[in-house]
Amino acid sequence: AQKVTQAQTEISVVEKEDVTLDCVYETRDTTYYLFWYKQPPSGELVFLIRRNSFDEQNEISGRYSWNFQKSTSSFNFTITASQVVDSAVYFCALTSGTYKYIFGTGTRLKVLA
Amino acid sequence: SQTIHQWPATLVQPVGSPLSLECTVEGTSNPNLYWYRQAAGRGLQLLFYSVGIGQISSEVPQNLSASRPQDRQFILSSKKLLLSDSGFYLCAWSVSLAADTQYFGPGTRLTVL
């Protein structure tokens, strides 16, 4: 069975601190895809990144970076120099080639001014 | 560019009343459409998906139903709401079913009293 674990329920940081959100997944499939979504207080899920299992290159997009490590089944998300606008719930998700996403339970990030 | 709309944004309904939530997508043709429910403080649960007009697949047996009367319109309904139907309902779309990125709408917050 597939599973996504986001062990950090809530994280609080002070503005400008770096923060890493953890995502650990379980799957027996060799081909799979991982996602991160941001859910701000307004509720809409905003797509951040999609990564397939054959691409272990880390990705950087502005202050956001993602570290994909198949050896530890992790796909962690780091925000550098956090800002108040980064406050949201962040979801990690997994799928193995179908429409069925397995979502983690989310990590609530609070960035304090 | 593609946009996805949901309405109403919020809804308070008494137990036993009917429900109709609407989702429309603009800027794309023949999208795959999805209804998710997010209970308070929890992850997302896929309720229905649709690959075309009149084609609905149910993921979880429940008090709800879905319909797709037009290519870019997806409706979530109930004949009689239960207290357990309260939650945040999100509509999403994707180009294909095969592990494609799903893009979410702004959601509808439903409270059943």
PDB file of C-alpha atoms in Angstrom:
ATOM      1  CA  ALA A   1       0.000   0.000   0.000  1.00  0.00           C
ATOM      2  CA  GLN A   2       1.094   3.532  -0.638  1.00  0.00           C
ATOM      3  CA  LYS A   3       1.489   6.055   2.105  1.00  0.00           C
ATOM      4  CA  VAL A   4       2.700   9.611   2.627  1.00  0.00           C
ATOM      5  CA  THR A   5       3.815  10.748   6.052  1.00  0.00           C
ATOM      6  CA  GLN A   6       4.240  14.344   7.083  1.00  0.00           C
ATOM      7  CA  ALA A   7       5.286  13.918  10.663  1.00  0.00           C
ATOM      8  CA  GLN A   8       5.454  17.637  11.432  1.00  0.00           C
ATOM      9  CA  THR A   9       1.935  18.733  12.268  1.00  0.00           C
ATOM     10  CA  GLU A  10       2.836  22.358  12.880  1.00  0.00           C
ATOM     11  CA  ILE A  11       6.011  24.410  12.646  1.00  0.00           C
ATOM     12  CA  SER A  12       6.541  27.972  13.816  1.00  0.00           C
ATOM     13  CA  VAL A  13       9.491  30.051  12.688  1.00  0.00           C
ATOM     14  CA  VAL A  14      10.448  33.684  12.850  1.00  0.00           C
ATOM     15  CA  GLU A  15      10.571  35.585   9.599  1.00  0.00           C
ATOM     16  CA  LYS A  16      13.839  35.181   7.644  1.00  0.00           C
ATOM     17  CA  GLU A  17      14.571  31.803   9.191  1.00  0.00           C
ATOM     18  CA  ASP A  18      15.003  28.794   6.930  1.00  0.00           C
ATOM     19  CA  VAL A  19      12.552  25.945   7.414  1.00  0.00           C
ATOM     20  CA  THR A  20      12.362  22.399   6.085  1.00  0.00           C
ATOM     21  CA  LEU A  21       9.141  20.464   5.739  1.00  0.00           C
ATOM     22  CA  ASP A  22       9.554  16.716   5.743  1.00  0.00           C
ATOM     23  CA  CYS A  23       7.772  14.224   3.517  1.00  0.00           C
ATOM     24  CA  VAL A  24       8.375  10.483   3.679  1.00  0.00           C
ATOM     25  CA  TYR A  25       6.606   8.179   1.272  1.00  0.00           C
ATOM     26  CA  GLU A  26       6.036   4.462   0.841  1.00  0.00           C
ATOM     27  CA  THR A  27       5.444   2.699  -2.451  1.00  0.00           C
ATOM     28  CA  ARG A  28       6.459  -0.540  -4.114  1.00  0.00           C
ATOM     29  CA  ASP A  29       6.210   0.940  -7.579  1.00  0.00           C
ATOM     30  CA  THR A  30       9.344   1.907  -9.463  1.00  0.00           C
ATOM     31  CA  THR A  31       7.566   4.667 -11.344  1.00  0.00           C
ATOM     32  CA  TYR A  32       5.831   7.251  -9.245  1.00  0.00           C
ATOM     33  CA  TYR A  33       5.333  10.982  -8.930  1.00  0.00           C
ATOM     34  CA  LEU A  34       5.596  13.289  -5.974  1.00  0.00           C
ATOM     35  CA  PHE A  35       3.948  16.658  -5.488  1.00  0.00           C
ATOM     36  CA  TRP A  36       3.914  19.554  -3.097  1.00  0.00           C
ATOM     37  CA  TYR A  37       0.925  21.855  -2.689  1.00  0.00           C
ATOM     38  CA  LYS A  38       0.448  24.973  -0.605  1.00  0.00           C
ATOM     39  CA  GLN A  39      -2.894  25.719   1.043  1.00  0.00           C
ATOM     40  CA  PRO A  40      -3.023  29.340   2.272  1.00  0.00           C
ATOM     41  CA  PRO A  41      -5.763  30.470   4.660  1.00  0.00           C
ATOM     42  CA  SER A  42      -8.047  31.147   1.683  1.00  0.00           C
ATOM     43  CA  GLY A  43      -8.231  27.366   1.164  1.00  0.00           C
ATOM     44  CA  GLU A  44      -7.209  26.893  -2.440  1.00  0.00           C
ATOM     45  CA  LEU A  45      -4.502  24.305  -3.038  1.00  0.00           C
ATOM     46  CA  VAL A  46      -1.686  25.848  -5.020  1.00  0.00           C
ATOM     47  CA  PHE A  47       0.524  23.512  -7.012  1.00  0.00           C
ATOM     48  CA  LEU A  48       4.234  23.946  -6.260  1.00  0.00           C
ATOM     49  CA  ILE A  49       6.149  21.075  -7.821  1.00  0.00           C
ATOM     50  CA  ARG A  50       5.853  17.683  -9.517  1.00  0.00           C
ATOM     51  CA  ARG A  51       8.756  15.255  -9.553  1.00  0.00           C
ATOM     52  CA  ASN A  52       9.004  11.772 -11.081  1.00  0.00           C
ATOM     53  CA  SER A  53      10.883   8.897  -9.522  1.00  0.00           C
ATOM     54  CA  PHE A  54      13.587   8.868 -12.185  1.00  0.00           C
ATOM     55  CA  ASP A  55      14.674  12.403 -11.580  1.00  0.00           C
ATOM     56  CA  GLU A  56      16.541  12.793  -8.320  1.00  0.00           C
ATOM     57  CA  GLN A  57      17.947  16.182  -9.126  1.00  0.00           C
ATOM     58  CA  ASN A  58      17.213  18.726  -6.486  1.00  0.00           C
ATOM     59  CA  GLU A  59      15.195  21.677  -7.635  1.00  0.00           C
ATOM     60  CA  ILE A  60      15.347  25.313  -6.674  1.00  0.00           C
ATOM     61  CA  SER A  61      12.732  27.924  -7.448  1.00  0.00           C
ATOM     62  CA  GLY A  62      13.479  31.244  -5.843  1.00  0.00           C
ATOM     63  CA  ARG A  63      13.356  30.764  -2.071  1.00  0.00           C
ATOM     64  CA  TYR A  64      11.927  27.247  -2.469  1.00  0.00           C
ATOM     65  CA  SER A  65      14.004  24.121  -2.876  1.00  0.00           C
ATOM     66  CA  TRP A  66      13.219  20.436  -2.897  1.00  0.00           C
ATOM     67  CA  ASN A  67      15.445  17.539  -1.911  1.00  0.00           C
ATOM     68  CA  PHE A  68      14.389  14.193  -3.374  1.00  0.00           C
ATOM     69  CA  GLN A  69      16.213  11.152  -1.967  1.00  0.00           C
ATOM     70  CA  LYS A  70      15.045   7.719  -3.078  1.00  0.00           C
ATOM     71  CA  SER A  71      17.435   6.034  -0.651  1.00  0.00           C
ATOM     72  CA  THR A  72      15.450   7.416   2.266  1.00  0.00           C
ATOM     73  CA  SER A  73      12.086   7.715   0.447  1.00  0.00           C
ATOM     74  CA  SER A  74      11.935  11.379   1.227  1.00  0.00           C
ATOM     75  CA  PHE A  75      10.952  14.486  -0.677  1.00  0.00           C
ATOM     76  CA  ASN A  76      11.649  17.392   1.626  1.00  0.00           C
ATOM     77  CA  PHE A  77      10.790  21.016   1.005  1.00  0.00           C
ATOM     78  CA  THR A  78      12.900  23.920   2.226  1.00  0.00           C
ATOM     79  CA  ILE A  79      11.914  27.559   2.345  1.00  0.00           C
ATOM     80  CA  THR A  80      14.867  29.899   2.642  1.00  0.00           C
ATOM     81  CA  ALA A  81      14.466  33.246   4.360  1.00  0.00           C
ATOM     82  CA  SER A  82      10.836  32.574   5.224  1.00  0.00           C
ATOM     83  CA  GLN A  83       8.249  35.326   4.953  1.00  0.00           C
ATOM     84  CA  VAL A  84       4.882  35.842   6.601  1.00  0.00           C
ATOM     85  CA  VAL A  85       3.209  35.101   3.247  1.00  0.00           C
ATOM     86  CA  ASP A  86       4.639  31.591   3.443  1.00  0.00           C
ATOM     87  CA  SER A  87       2.277  30.833   6.310  1.00  0.00           C
ATOM     88  CA  ALA A  88       0.046  28.020   5.064  1.00  0.00           C
ATOM     89  CA  VAL A  89      -0.581  24.316   5.234  1.00  0.00           C
ATOM     90  CA  TYR A  90       1.709  22.369   2.942  1.00  0.00           C
ATOM     91  CA  PHE A  91       0.738  18.998   1.524  1.00  0.00           C
ATOM     92  CA  CYS A  92       2.933  16.343   0.013  1.00  0.00           C
ATOM     93  CA  ALA A  93       1.284  13.841  -2.339  1.00  0.00           C
ATOM     94  CA  LEU A  94       2.193  10.658  -4.197  1.00  0.00           C
ATOM     95  CA  THR A  95       0.784   8.860  -7.212  1.00  0.00           C
ATOM     96  CA  SER A  96       1.974   5.875  -9.206  1.00  0.00           C
ATOM     97  CA  GLY A  97       0.842   6.769 -12.664  1.00  0.00           C
ATOM     98  CA  THR A  98      -2.870   7.220 -12.022  1.00  0.00           C
ATOM     99  CA  TYR A  99      -5.281   9.946 -11.028  1.00  0.00           C
ATOM    100  CA  LYS A 100      -5.285   8.701  -7.419  1.00  0.00           C
ATOM    101  CA  TYR A 101      -3.194  10.969  -5.258  1.00  0.00           C
ATOM    102  CA  ILE A 102      -2.185   9.830  -1.808  1.00  0.00           C
ATOM    103  CA  PHE A 103      -1.977  12.975   0.290  1.00  0.00           C
ATOM    104  CA  GLY A 104      -0.149  13.441   3.530  1.00  0.00           C
ATOM    105  CA  THR A 105      -1.987  15.038   6.414  1.00  0.00           C
ATOM    106  CA  GLY A 106      -0.192  18.336   5.868  1.00  0.00           C
ATOM    107  CA  THR A 107       2.185  20.543   7.833  1.00  0.00           C
ATOM    108  CA  ARG A 108       0.941  23.885   9.099  1.00  0.00           C
ATOM    109  CA  LEU A 109       3.695  26.492   8.818  1.00  0.00           C
ATOM    110  CA  LYS A 110       3.426  29.679  10.816  1.00  0.00           C
ATOM    111  CA  VAL A 111       5.896  32.410  10.004  1.00  0.00           C
ATOM    112  CA  LEU A 112       5.967  35.072  12.686  1.00  0.00           C
ATOM    113  CA  ALA A 113       6.917  38.656  11.949  1.00  0.00           C
TER     114      ALA A 113
ATOM    115  CA  SER B   1      -4.598  30.294 -19.228  1.00  0.00           C
ATOM    116  CA  GLN B   2      -6.858  27.904 -17.388  1.00  0.00           C
ATOM    117  CA  THR B   3      -8.950  28.908 -14.415  1.00  0.00           C
ATOM    118  CA  ILE B   4     -11.260  26.945 -12.200  1.00  0.00           C
ATOM    119  CA  HIS B   5     -14.232  28.379 -10.362  1.00  0.00           C
ATOM    120  CA  GLN B   6     -16.341  27.048  -7.541  1.00  0.00           C
ATOM    121  CA  TRP B   7     -19.484  28.369  -5.960  1.00  0.00           C
ATOM    122  CA  PRO B   8     -20.737  29.088  -3.551  1.00  0.00           C
ATOM    123  CA  ALA B   9     -17.664  29.916  -1.511  1.00  0.00           C
ATOM    124  CA  THR B  10     -19.424  29.155   1.770  1.00  0.00           C
ATOM    125  CA  LEU B  11     -22.671  27.432   2.594  1.00  0.00           C
ATOM    126  CA  VAL B  12     -24.570  26.700   5.788  1.00  0.00           C
ATOM    127  CA  GLN B  13     -27.319  24.133   5.410  1.00  0.00           C
ATOM    128  CA  PRO B  14     -29.617  22.291   7.808  1.00  0.00           C
ATOM    129  CA  VAL B  15     -29.498  18.527   8.139  1.00  0.00           C
ATOM    130  CA  GLY B  16     -31.779  16.877   5.608  1.00  0.00           C
ATOM    131  CA  SER B  17     -31.633  19.692   3.071  1.00  0.00           C
ATOM    132  CA  PRO B  18     -30.398  19.214  -0.512  1.00  0.00           C
ATOM    133  CA  LEU B  19     -27.018  20.309  -1.790  1.00  0.00           C
ATOM    134  CA  SER B  20     -25.641  21.502  -5.093  1.00  0.00           C
ATOM    135  CA  LEU B  21     -22.067  22.685  -5.500  1.00  0.00           C
ATOM    136  CA  GLU B  22     -20.802  23.785  -8.856  1.00  0.00           C
ATOM    137  CA  CYS B  23     -17.382  23.746 -10.457  1.00  0.00           C
ATOM    138  CA  THR B  24     -16.462  25.132 -13.862  1.00  0.00           C
ATOM    139  CA  VAL B  25     -13.171  25.198 -15.712  1.00  0.00           C
ATOM    140  CA  GLU B  26     -12.184  27.757 -18.311  1.00  0.00           C
ATOM    141  CA  GLY B  27      -9.434  27.726 -20.894  1.00  0.00           C
ATOM    142  CA  THR B  28      -9.255  24.008 -21.600  1.00  0.00           C
ATOM    143  CA  SER B  29     -11.294  21.334 -23.333  1.00  0.00           C
ATOM    144  CA  ASN B  30     -12.207  17.874 -22.137  1.00  0.00           C
ATOM    145  CA  PRO B  31     -10.517  18.160 -18.758  1.00  0.00           C
ATOM    146  CA  ASN B  32     -10.562  15.396 -16.206  1.00  0.00           C
ATOM    147  CA  LEU B  33     -12.475  16.678 -13.201  1.00  0.00           C
ATOM    148  CA  TYR B  34     -12.340  15.701  -9.547  1.00  0.00           C
ATOM    149  CA  TRP B  35     -14.234  16.371  -6.327  1.00  0.00           C
ATOM    150  CA  TYR B  36     -12.340  16.159  -3.052  1.00  0.00           C
ATOM    151  CA  ARG B  37     -13.443  16.659   0.540  1.00  0.00           C
ATOM    152  CA  GLN B  38     -11.193  17.926   3.270  1.00  0.00           C
ATOM    153  CA  ALA B  39     -12.437  17.409   6.797  1.00  0.00           C
ATOM    154  CA  ALA B  40     -11.218  19.854   9.422  1.00  0.00           C
ATOM    155  CA  GLY B  41      -7.525  19.369  10.142  1.00  0.00           C
ATOM    156  CA  ARG B  42      -7.219  16.378   7.854  1.00  0.00           C
ATOM    157  CA  GLY B  43      -5.968  15.458   4.416  1.00  0.00           C
ATOM    158  CA  LEU B  44      -7.896  15.278   1.188  1.00  0.00           C
ATOM    159  CA  GLN B  45     -10.257  12.489   0.253  1.00  0.00           C
ATOM    160  CA  LEU B  46     -11.140  11.896  -3.395  1.00  0.00           C
ATOM    161  CA  LEU B  47     -14.904  11.585  -3.813  1.00  0.00           C
ATOM    162  CA  PHE B  48     -15.541  11.473  -7.574  1.00  0.00           C
ATOM    163  CA  TYR B  49     -13.740  11.881 -10.833  1.00  0.00           C
ATOM    164  CA  SER B  50     -14.953  12.324 -14.398  1.00  0.00           C
ATOM    165  CA  VAL B  51     -13.250  11.819 -17.737  1.00  0.00           C
ATOM    166  CA  GLY B  52     -16.067  13.264 -19.843  1.00  0.00           C
ATOM    167  CA  ILE B  53     -19.673  14.387 -20.072  1.00  0.00           C
ATOM    168  CA  GLY B  54     -21.940  12.015 -18.194  1.00  0.00           C
ATOM    169  CA  GLN B  55     -19.025   9.832 -17.064  1.00  0.00           C
ATOM    170  CA  ILE B  56     -18.707   9.721 -13.294  1.00  0.00           C
ATOM    171  CA  SER B  57     -16.689   7.376 -11.114  1.00  0.00           C
ATOM    172  CA  SER B  58     -17.252   7.213  -7.389  1.00  0.00           C
ATOM    173  CA  GLU B  59     -14.351   6.561  -5.075  1.00  0.00           C
ATOM    174  CA  VAL B  60     -16.188   6.433  -1.784  1.00  0.00           C
ATOM    175  CA  PRO B  61     -19.768   5.225  -1.252  1.00  0.00           C
ATOM    176  CA  GLN B  62     -21.637   7.965   0.574  1.00  0.00           C
ATOM    177  CA  ASN B  63     -24.492  10.381   0.708  1.00  0.00           C
ATOM    178  CA  LEU B  64     -23.227  12.415  -2.234  1.00  0.00           C
ATOM    179  CA  SER B  65     -23.473  12.178  -6.014  1.00  0.00           C
ATOM    180  CA  ALA B  66     -21.820  13.974  -8.902  1.00  0.00           C
ATOM    181  CA  SER B  67     -22.813  14.908 -12.409  1.00  0.00           C
ATOM    182  CA  ARG B  68     -21.123  16.395 -15.432  1.00  0.00           C
ATOM    183  CA  PRO B  69     -23.764  17.959 -17.664  1.00  0.00           C
ATOM    184  CA  GLN B  70     -21.279  19.914 -19.775  1.00  0.00           C
ATOM    185  CA  ASP B  71     -17.645  19.428 -20.751  1.00  0.00           C
ATOM    186  CA  ARG B  72     -16.294  21.936 -18.242  1.00  0.00           C
ATOM    187  CA  GLN B  73     -18.938  21.750 -15.548  1.00  0.00           C
ATOM    188  CA  PHE B  74     -18.916  19.417 -12.585  1.00  0.00           C
ATOM    189  CA  ILE B  75     -21.645  19.349  -9.953  1.00  0.00           C
ATOM    190  CA  LEU B  76     -21.666  17.764  -6.508  1.00  0.00           C
ATOM    191  CA  SER B  77     -25.098  17.014  -5.069  1.00  0.00           C
ATOM    192  CA  SER B  78     -26.937  15.480  -2.194  1.00  0.00           C
ATOM    193  CA  LYS B  79     -30.623  14.858  -1.660  1.00  0.00           C
ATOM    194  CA  LYS B  80     -30.387  14.980   2.126  1.00  0.00           C
ATOM    195  CA  LEU B  81     -27.363  16.351   3.932  1.00  0.00           C
ATOM    196  CA  LEU B  82     -25.913  14.703   7.017  1.00  0.00           C
ATOM    197  CA  LEU B  83     -23.879  16.345   9.757  1.00  0.00           C
ATOM    198  CA  SER B  84     -20.897  14.320   8.555  1.00  0.00           C
ATOM    199  CA  ASP B  85     -21.061  16.029   5.165  1.00  0.00           C
ATOM    200  CA  SER B  86     -19.599  19.193   6.677  1.00  0.00           C
ATOM    201  CA  GLY B  87     -16.186  20.039   5.304  1.00  0.00           C
ATOM    202  CA  PHE B  88     -14.237  21.856   2.659  1.00  0.00           C
ATOM    203  CA  TYR B  89     -15.002  20.707  -0.874  1.00  0.00           C
ATOM    204  CA  LEU B  90     -12.419  21.174  -3.556  1.00  0.00           C
ATOM    205  CA  CYS B  91     -12.788  20.699  -7.269  1.00  0.00           C
ATOM    206  CA  ALA B  92      -9.737  19.983  -9.397  1.00  0.00           C
ATOM    207  CA  TRP B  93      -8.889  19.400 -13.018  1.00  0.00           C
ATOM    208  CA  SER B  94      -6.114  17.755 -14.995  1.00  0.00           C
ATOM    209  CA  VAL B  95      -5.264  17.172 -18.621  1.00  0.00           C
ATOM    210  CA  SER B  96      -4.909  13.418 -18.291  1.00  0.00           C
ATOM    211  CA  LEU B  97      -5.566  10.752 -15.700  1.00  0.00           C
ATOM    212  CA  ALA B  98      -2.065   9.358 -15.781  1.00  0.00           C
ATOM    213  CA  ALA B  99      -0.267  10.963 -12.851  1.00  0.00           C
ATOM    214  CA  ASP B 100      -0.933  14.383 -14.273  1.00  0.00           C
ATOM    215  CA  THR B 101      -0.785  17.489 -12.132  1.00  0.00           C
ATOM    216  CA  GLN B 102      -4.151  18.344 -10.643  1.00  0.00           C
ATOM    217  CA  TYR B 103      -5.054  22.010 -10.319  1.00  0.00           C
ATOM    218  CA  PHE B 104      -7.475  22.965  -7.620  1.00  0.00           C
ATOM    219  CA  GLY B 105     -10.256  25.491  -7.328  1.00  0.00           C
ATOM    220  CA  PRO B 106     -10.866  27.887  -4.433  1.00  0.00           C
ATOM    221  CA  GLY B 107     -13.143  25.456  -2.609  1.00  0.00           C
ATOM    222  CA  THR B 108     -16.523  25.584  -0.912  1.00  0.00           C
ATOM    223  CA  ARG B 109     -16.805  25.486   2.856  1.00  0.00           C
ATOM    224  CA  LEU B 110     -19.950  23.573   3.817  1.00  0.00           C
ATOM    225  CA  THR B 111     -21.349  23.560   7.318  1.00  0.00           C
ATOM    226  CA  VAL B 112     -24.282  21.287   8.042  1.00  0.00           C
ATOM    227  CA  LEU B 113     -26.170  22.173  11.230  1.00  0.00           C
TER     228      LEU B 113
END
